Short mmCIF file of C-alpha atoms in Angstrom, two decimals:
data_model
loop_
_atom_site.label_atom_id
_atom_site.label_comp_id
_atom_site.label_asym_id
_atom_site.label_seq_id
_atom_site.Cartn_x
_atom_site.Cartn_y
_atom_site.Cartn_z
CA UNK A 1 -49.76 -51.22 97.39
CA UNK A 2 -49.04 -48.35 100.12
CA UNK A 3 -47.53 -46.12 96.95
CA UNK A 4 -51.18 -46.33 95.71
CA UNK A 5 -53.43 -45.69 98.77
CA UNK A 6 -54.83 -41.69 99.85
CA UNK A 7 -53.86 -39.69 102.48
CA UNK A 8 -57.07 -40.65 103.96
CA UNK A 9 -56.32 -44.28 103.59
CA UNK A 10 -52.66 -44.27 105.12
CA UNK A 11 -53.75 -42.17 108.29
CA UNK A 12 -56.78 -44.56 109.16
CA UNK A 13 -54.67 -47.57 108.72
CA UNK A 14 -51.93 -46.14 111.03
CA UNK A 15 -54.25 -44.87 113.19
CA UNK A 16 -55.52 -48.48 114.08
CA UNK A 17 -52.33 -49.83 114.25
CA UNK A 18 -50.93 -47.70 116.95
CA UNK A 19 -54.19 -48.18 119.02
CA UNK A 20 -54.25 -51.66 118.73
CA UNK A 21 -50.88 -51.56 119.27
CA UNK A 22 -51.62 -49.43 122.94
CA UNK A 23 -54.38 -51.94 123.87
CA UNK A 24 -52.86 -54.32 126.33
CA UNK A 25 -55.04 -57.78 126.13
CA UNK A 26 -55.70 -57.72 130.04
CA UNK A 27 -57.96 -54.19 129.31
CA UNK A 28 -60.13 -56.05 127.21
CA UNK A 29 -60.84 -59.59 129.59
CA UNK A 30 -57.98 -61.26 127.70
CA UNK A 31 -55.19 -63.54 129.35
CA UNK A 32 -51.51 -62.65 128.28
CA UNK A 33 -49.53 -65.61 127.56
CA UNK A 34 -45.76 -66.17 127.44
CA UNK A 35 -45.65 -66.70 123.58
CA UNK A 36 -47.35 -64.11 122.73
CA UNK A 37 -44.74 -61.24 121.21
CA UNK A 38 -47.35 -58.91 119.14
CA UNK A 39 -47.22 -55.56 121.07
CA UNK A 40 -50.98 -55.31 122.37
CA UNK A 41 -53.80 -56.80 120.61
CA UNK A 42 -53.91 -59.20 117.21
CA UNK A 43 -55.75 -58.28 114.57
CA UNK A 44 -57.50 -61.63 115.07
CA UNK A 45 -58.66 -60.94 118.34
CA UNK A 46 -59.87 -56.91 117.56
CA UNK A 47 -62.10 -58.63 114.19
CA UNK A 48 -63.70 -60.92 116.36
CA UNK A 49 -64.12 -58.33 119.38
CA UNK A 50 -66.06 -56.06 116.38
CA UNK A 51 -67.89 -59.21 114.66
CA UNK A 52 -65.63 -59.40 111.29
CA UNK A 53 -63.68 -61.39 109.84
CA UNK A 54 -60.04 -61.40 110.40
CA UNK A 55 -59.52 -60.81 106.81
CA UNK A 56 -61.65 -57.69 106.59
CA UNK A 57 -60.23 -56.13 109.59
CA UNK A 58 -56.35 -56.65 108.34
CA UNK A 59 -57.64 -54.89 104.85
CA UNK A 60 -59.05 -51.85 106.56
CA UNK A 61 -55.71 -51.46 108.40
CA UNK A 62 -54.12 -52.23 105.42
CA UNK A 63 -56.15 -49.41 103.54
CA UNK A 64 -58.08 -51.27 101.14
CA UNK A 65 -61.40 -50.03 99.50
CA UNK A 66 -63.26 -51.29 102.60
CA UNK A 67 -66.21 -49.05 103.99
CA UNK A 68 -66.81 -50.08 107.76
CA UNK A 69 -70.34 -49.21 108.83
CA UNK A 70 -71.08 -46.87 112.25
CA UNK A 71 -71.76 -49.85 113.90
CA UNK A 72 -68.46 -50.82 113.55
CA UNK A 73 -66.55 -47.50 114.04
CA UNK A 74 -68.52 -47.84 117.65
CA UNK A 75 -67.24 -50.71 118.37
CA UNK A 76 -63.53 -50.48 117.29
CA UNK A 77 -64.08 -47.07 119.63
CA UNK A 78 -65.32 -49.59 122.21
CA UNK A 79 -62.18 -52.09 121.77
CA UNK A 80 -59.39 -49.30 121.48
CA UNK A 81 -60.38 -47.89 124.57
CA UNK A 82 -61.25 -44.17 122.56
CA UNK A 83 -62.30 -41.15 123.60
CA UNK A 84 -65.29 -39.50 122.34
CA UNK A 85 -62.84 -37.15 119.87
CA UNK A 86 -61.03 -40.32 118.73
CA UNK A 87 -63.83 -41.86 117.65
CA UNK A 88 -65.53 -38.99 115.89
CA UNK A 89 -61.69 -38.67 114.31
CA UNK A 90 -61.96 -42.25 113.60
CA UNK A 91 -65.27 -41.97 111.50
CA UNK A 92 -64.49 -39.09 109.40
CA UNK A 93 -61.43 -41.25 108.13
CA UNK A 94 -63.14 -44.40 107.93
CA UNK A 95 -66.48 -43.16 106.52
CA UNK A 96 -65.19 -39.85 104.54
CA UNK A 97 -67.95 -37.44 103.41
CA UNK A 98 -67.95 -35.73 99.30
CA UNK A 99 -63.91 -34.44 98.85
CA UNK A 100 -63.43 -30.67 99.37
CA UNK A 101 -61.38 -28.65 98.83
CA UNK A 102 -59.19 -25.66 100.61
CA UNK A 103 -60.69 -22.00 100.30
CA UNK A 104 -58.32 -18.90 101.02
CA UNK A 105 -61.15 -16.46 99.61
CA UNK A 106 -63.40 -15.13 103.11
CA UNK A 107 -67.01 -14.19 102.59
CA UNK A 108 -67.44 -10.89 103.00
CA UNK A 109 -69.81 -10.93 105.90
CA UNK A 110 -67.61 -12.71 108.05
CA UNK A 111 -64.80 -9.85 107.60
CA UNK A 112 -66.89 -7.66 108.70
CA UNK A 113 -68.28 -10.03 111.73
CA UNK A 114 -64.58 -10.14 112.90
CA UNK A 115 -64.29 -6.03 112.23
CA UNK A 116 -67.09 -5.74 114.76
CA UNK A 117 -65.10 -6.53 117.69
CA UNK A 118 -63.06 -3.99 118.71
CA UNK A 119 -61.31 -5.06 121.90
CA UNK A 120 -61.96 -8.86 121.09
CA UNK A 121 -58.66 -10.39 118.87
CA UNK A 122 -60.28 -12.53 116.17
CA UNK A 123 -59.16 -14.31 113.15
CA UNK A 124 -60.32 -16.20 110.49
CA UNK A 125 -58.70 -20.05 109.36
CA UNK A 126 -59.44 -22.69 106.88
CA UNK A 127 -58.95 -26.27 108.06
CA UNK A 128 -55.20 -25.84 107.38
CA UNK A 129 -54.89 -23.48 110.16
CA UNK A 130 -54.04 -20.46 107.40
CA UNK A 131 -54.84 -17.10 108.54
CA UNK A 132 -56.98 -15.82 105.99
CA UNK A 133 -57.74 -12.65 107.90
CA UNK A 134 -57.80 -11.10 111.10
CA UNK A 135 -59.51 -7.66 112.72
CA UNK A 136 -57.66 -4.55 113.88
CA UNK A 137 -57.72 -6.27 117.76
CA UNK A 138 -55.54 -9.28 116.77
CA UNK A 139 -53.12 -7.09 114.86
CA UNK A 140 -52.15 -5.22 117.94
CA UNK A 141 -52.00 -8.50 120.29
CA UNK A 142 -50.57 -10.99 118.04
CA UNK A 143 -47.83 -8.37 116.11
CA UNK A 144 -45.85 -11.51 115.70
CA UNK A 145 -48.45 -13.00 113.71
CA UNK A 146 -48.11 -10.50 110.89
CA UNK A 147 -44.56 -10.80 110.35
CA UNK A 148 -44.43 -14.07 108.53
CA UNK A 149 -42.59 -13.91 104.89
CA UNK A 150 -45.27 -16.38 103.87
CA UNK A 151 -47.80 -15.48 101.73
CA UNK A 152 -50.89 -16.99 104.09
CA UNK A 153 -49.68 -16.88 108.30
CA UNK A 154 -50.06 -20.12 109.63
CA UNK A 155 -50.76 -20.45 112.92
CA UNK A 156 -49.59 -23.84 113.76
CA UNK A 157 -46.10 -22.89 111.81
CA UNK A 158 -46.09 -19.78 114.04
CA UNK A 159 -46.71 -21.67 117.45
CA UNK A 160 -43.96 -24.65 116.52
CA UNK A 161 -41.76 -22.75 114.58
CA UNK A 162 -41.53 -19.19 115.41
CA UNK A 163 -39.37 -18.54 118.74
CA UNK A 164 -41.64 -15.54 119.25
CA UNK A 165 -44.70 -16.79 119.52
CA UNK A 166 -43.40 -19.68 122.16
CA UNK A 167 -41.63 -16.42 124.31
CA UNK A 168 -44.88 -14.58 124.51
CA UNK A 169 -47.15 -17.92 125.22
CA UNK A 170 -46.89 -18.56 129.17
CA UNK A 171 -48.31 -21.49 128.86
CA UNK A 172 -47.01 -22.64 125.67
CA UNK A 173 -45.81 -26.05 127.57
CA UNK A 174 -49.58 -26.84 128.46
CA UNK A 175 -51.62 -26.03 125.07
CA UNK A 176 -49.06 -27.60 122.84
CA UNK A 177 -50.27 -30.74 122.82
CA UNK A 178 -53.69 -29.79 122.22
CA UNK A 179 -52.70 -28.01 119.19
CA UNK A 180 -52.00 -30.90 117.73
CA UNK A 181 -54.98 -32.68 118.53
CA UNK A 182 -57.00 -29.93 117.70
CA UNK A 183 -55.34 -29.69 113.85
CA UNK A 184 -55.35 -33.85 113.61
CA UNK A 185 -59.33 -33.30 114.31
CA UNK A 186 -59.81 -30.49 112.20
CA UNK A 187 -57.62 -32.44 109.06
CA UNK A 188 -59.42 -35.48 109.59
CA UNK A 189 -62.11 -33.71 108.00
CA UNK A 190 -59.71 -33.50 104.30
CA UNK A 191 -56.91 -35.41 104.81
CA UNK A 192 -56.32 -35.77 101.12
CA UNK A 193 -55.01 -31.77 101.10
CA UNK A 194 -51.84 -31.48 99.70
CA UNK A 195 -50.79 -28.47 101.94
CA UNK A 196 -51.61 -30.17 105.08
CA UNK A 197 -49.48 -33.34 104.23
CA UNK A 198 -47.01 -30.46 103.57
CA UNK A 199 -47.27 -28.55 106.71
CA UNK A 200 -47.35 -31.70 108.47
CA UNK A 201 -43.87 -33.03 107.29
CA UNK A 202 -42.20 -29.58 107.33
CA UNK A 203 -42.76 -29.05 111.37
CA UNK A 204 -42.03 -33.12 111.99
CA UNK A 205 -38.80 -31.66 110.66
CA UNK A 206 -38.22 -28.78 112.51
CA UNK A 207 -40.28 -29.49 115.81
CA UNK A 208 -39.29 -32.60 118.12
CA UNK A 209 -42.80 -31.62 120.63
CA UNK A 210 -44.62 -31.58 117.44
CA UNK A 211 -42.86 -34.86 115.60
CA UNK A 212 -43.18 -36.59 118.89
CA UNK A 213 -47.13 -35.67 119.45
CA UNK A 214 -48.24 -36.37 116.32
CA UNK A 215 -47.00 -40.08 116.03
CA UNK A 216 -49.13 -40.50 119.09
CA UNK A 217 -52.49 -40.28 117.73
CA UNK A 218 -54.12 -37.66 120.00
CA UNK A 219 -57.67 -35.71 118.93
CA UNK A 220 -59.51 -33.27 120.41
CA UNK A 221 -62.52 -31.23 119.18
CA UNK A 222 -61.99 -28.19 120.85
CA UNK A 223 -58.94 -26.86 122.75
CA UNK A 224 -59.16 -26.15 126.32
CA UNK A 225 -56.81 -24.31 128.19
CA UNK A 226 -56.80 -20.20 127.94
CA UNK A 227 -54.46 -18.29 126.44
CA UNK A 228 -51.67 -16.86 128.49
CA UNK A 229 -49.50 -13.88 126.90
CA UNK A 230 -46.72 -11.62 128.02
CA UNK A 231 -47.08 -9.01 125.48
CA UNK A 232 -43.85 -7.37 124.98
CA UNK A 233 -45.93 -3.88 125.47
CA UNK A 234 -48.99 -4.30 127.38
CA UNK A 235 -48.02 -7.11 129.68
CA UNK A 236 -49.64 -10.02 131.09
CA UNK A 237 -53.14 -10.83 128.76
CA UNK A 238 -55.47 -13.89 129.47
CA UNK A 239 -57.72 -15.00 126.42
CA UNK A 240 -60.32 -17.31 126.36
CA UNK A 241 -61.16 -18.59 123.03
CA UNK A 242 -64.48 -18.86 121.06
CA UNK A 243 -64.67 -20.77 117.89
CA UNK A 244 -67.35 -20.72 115.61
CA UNK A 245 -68.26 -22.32 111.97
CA UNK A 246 -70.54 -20.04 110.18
CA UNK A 247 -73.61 -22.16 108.55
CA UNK A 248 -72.20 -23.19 105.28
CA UNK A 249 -68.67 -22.51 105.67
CA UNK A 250 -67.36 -25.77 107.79
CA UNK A 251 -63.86 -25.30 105.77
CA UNK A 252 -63.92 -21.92 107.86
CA UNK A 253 -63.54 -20.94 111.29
CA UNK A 254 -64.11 -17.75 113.12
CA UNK A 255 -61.61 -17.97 115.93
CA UNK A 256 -62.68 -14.67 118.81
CA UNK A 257 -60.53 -14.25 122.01
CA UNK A 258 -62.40 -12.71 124.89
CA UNK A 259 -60.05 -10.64 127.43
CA UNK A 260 -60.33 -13.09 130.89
CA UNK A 261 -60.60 -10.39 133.36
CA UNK A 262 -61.02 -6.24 133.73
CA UNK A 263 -57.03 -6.04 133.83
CA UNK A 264 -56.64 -8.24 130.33
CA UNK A 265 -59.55 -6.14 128.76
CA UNK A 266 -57.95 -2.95 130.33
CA UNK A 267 -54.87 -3.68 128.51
CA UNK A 268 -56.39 -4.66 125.11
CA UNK A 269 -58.42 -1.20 124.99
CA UNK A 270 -54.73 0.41 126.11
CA UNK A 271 -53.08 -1.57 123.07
CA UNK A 272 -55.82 -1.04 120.48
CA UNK A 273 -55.81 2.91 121.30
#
């Protein structure tokens, strides 16, 4: 049966499975006893914790056709101990909107959206994290970004795989992570996309960090931390990052990074000169 299921159905049914798995019984009110050798909760306890039946629960972590309602996404959220991401991540899987679709063509009013910024680096990405374009500002700051032999930049393939990009990130150590989370959130939204699956496997080969967070089920809606650069010209840049989906376009996001400081936009005016 696993040869058959979706993309969509294999990550859901993993997904519960490692948080059930993470859930120790004492968290939830529940007394451990000596016999007991399943790692964290049964499935028997988590359906009746939700109000289902055993049965119903193992098929929806088995993948089956099974459509769980928001009532019971909340309270599987509730069980699992999830954060507010996790569960949104968790209902997009569970309860998956019409199919769509990736687009590498850009509307031409949101080129020249990211053209109007002159000093502020911003590009363009489809849910795969492609660049599908970038302004004039983001050209000068991210030079490593337009190197790539590939036909679309990726971003997460530059940040895990290209040595450059990690030199020139400060903080590379502390945004990692929420890279990941970031792109599980953003595929949860068409996991069925054959170039994601692809991505995904290609840097679980190449990247222990990123092989070793993804297996751990993180998800975050919007990344945190700034941007820290050592540009191998200007120097020492601080970005905070803006992200915006243009109305109609949620396959699309605008991605802007404002200078943090006089001295970062002093040396992004010096750069884009």
């Amino acid at each position: 049966m696993r040869n058959e299921l979706s993309e969509r159905q294999k990550q859901l049914g993993e997904f519960l499975r490692y948080m059930r798995e993470h859930v120790s019984p004492e968290e939830i009110g529940l007394s451990r006893s000596a016999r007991r050798r399943t790692p964290g909760l049964r499935r028997e306890e988590v359906a009746e914790i939700i109000g289902v039946s055993t049965d119903w629960y193992a098929w929806l972590e088995q993948g089956r056709d099974v459509h769980p309602s928001e009532q019971v996404v909340n309270r599987l959220g509730q069980a699992f101990r999830l954060s507010v991401d996790q569960i949104t991540y968790l209902g997009r899987l569970a309860r998956p909107r019409s199919k769509s679709f990736e687009e590498t063509s850009v509307p031409a009013r949101l080129i020249e959206l990211i053209n109007s910024f002159p000093f502020q680096p911003a590009y363009i990405r489809n849910l795969r994290w492609d660049i599908l374009a970038s302004n004039a500002a983001h050209s000068k700051v991210f030079d490593h970004c337009h190197n790539s032999t590939s036909e679309l930049p990726n971003m997460l393939r530059l940040f895990f795989t290209d040595p450059r990009f990690r030199e020139v990130t400060l903080n590379w150590d502390e945004i990692a992570q929420e890279v990941v989370a970031k792109f599980r959130a953003d595929w949860s939204w068409n996991p069925e996309d054959e170039g994601s699956v692809e991505l995904v496997r290609e840097l679980e080969a190449k990247s222990p960090e990123f092989s070793k967070w993804w297996t751990q089920y993180s998800t975050k809606e919007k990344l945190t931390y700034p941007l820290e650069l050592q540009h191998p010209v200007g120097g020492r840049i601080s970005l905070d990052r803006v992200t915006m989906h243009p109305e109609g376009e949620l396959r699309q996001s605008v991605v802007v990074y404002l200078p943090a400081g006089a001295a970062s936009m002093k040396t992004i005016i010096a750069l884009c000169k």
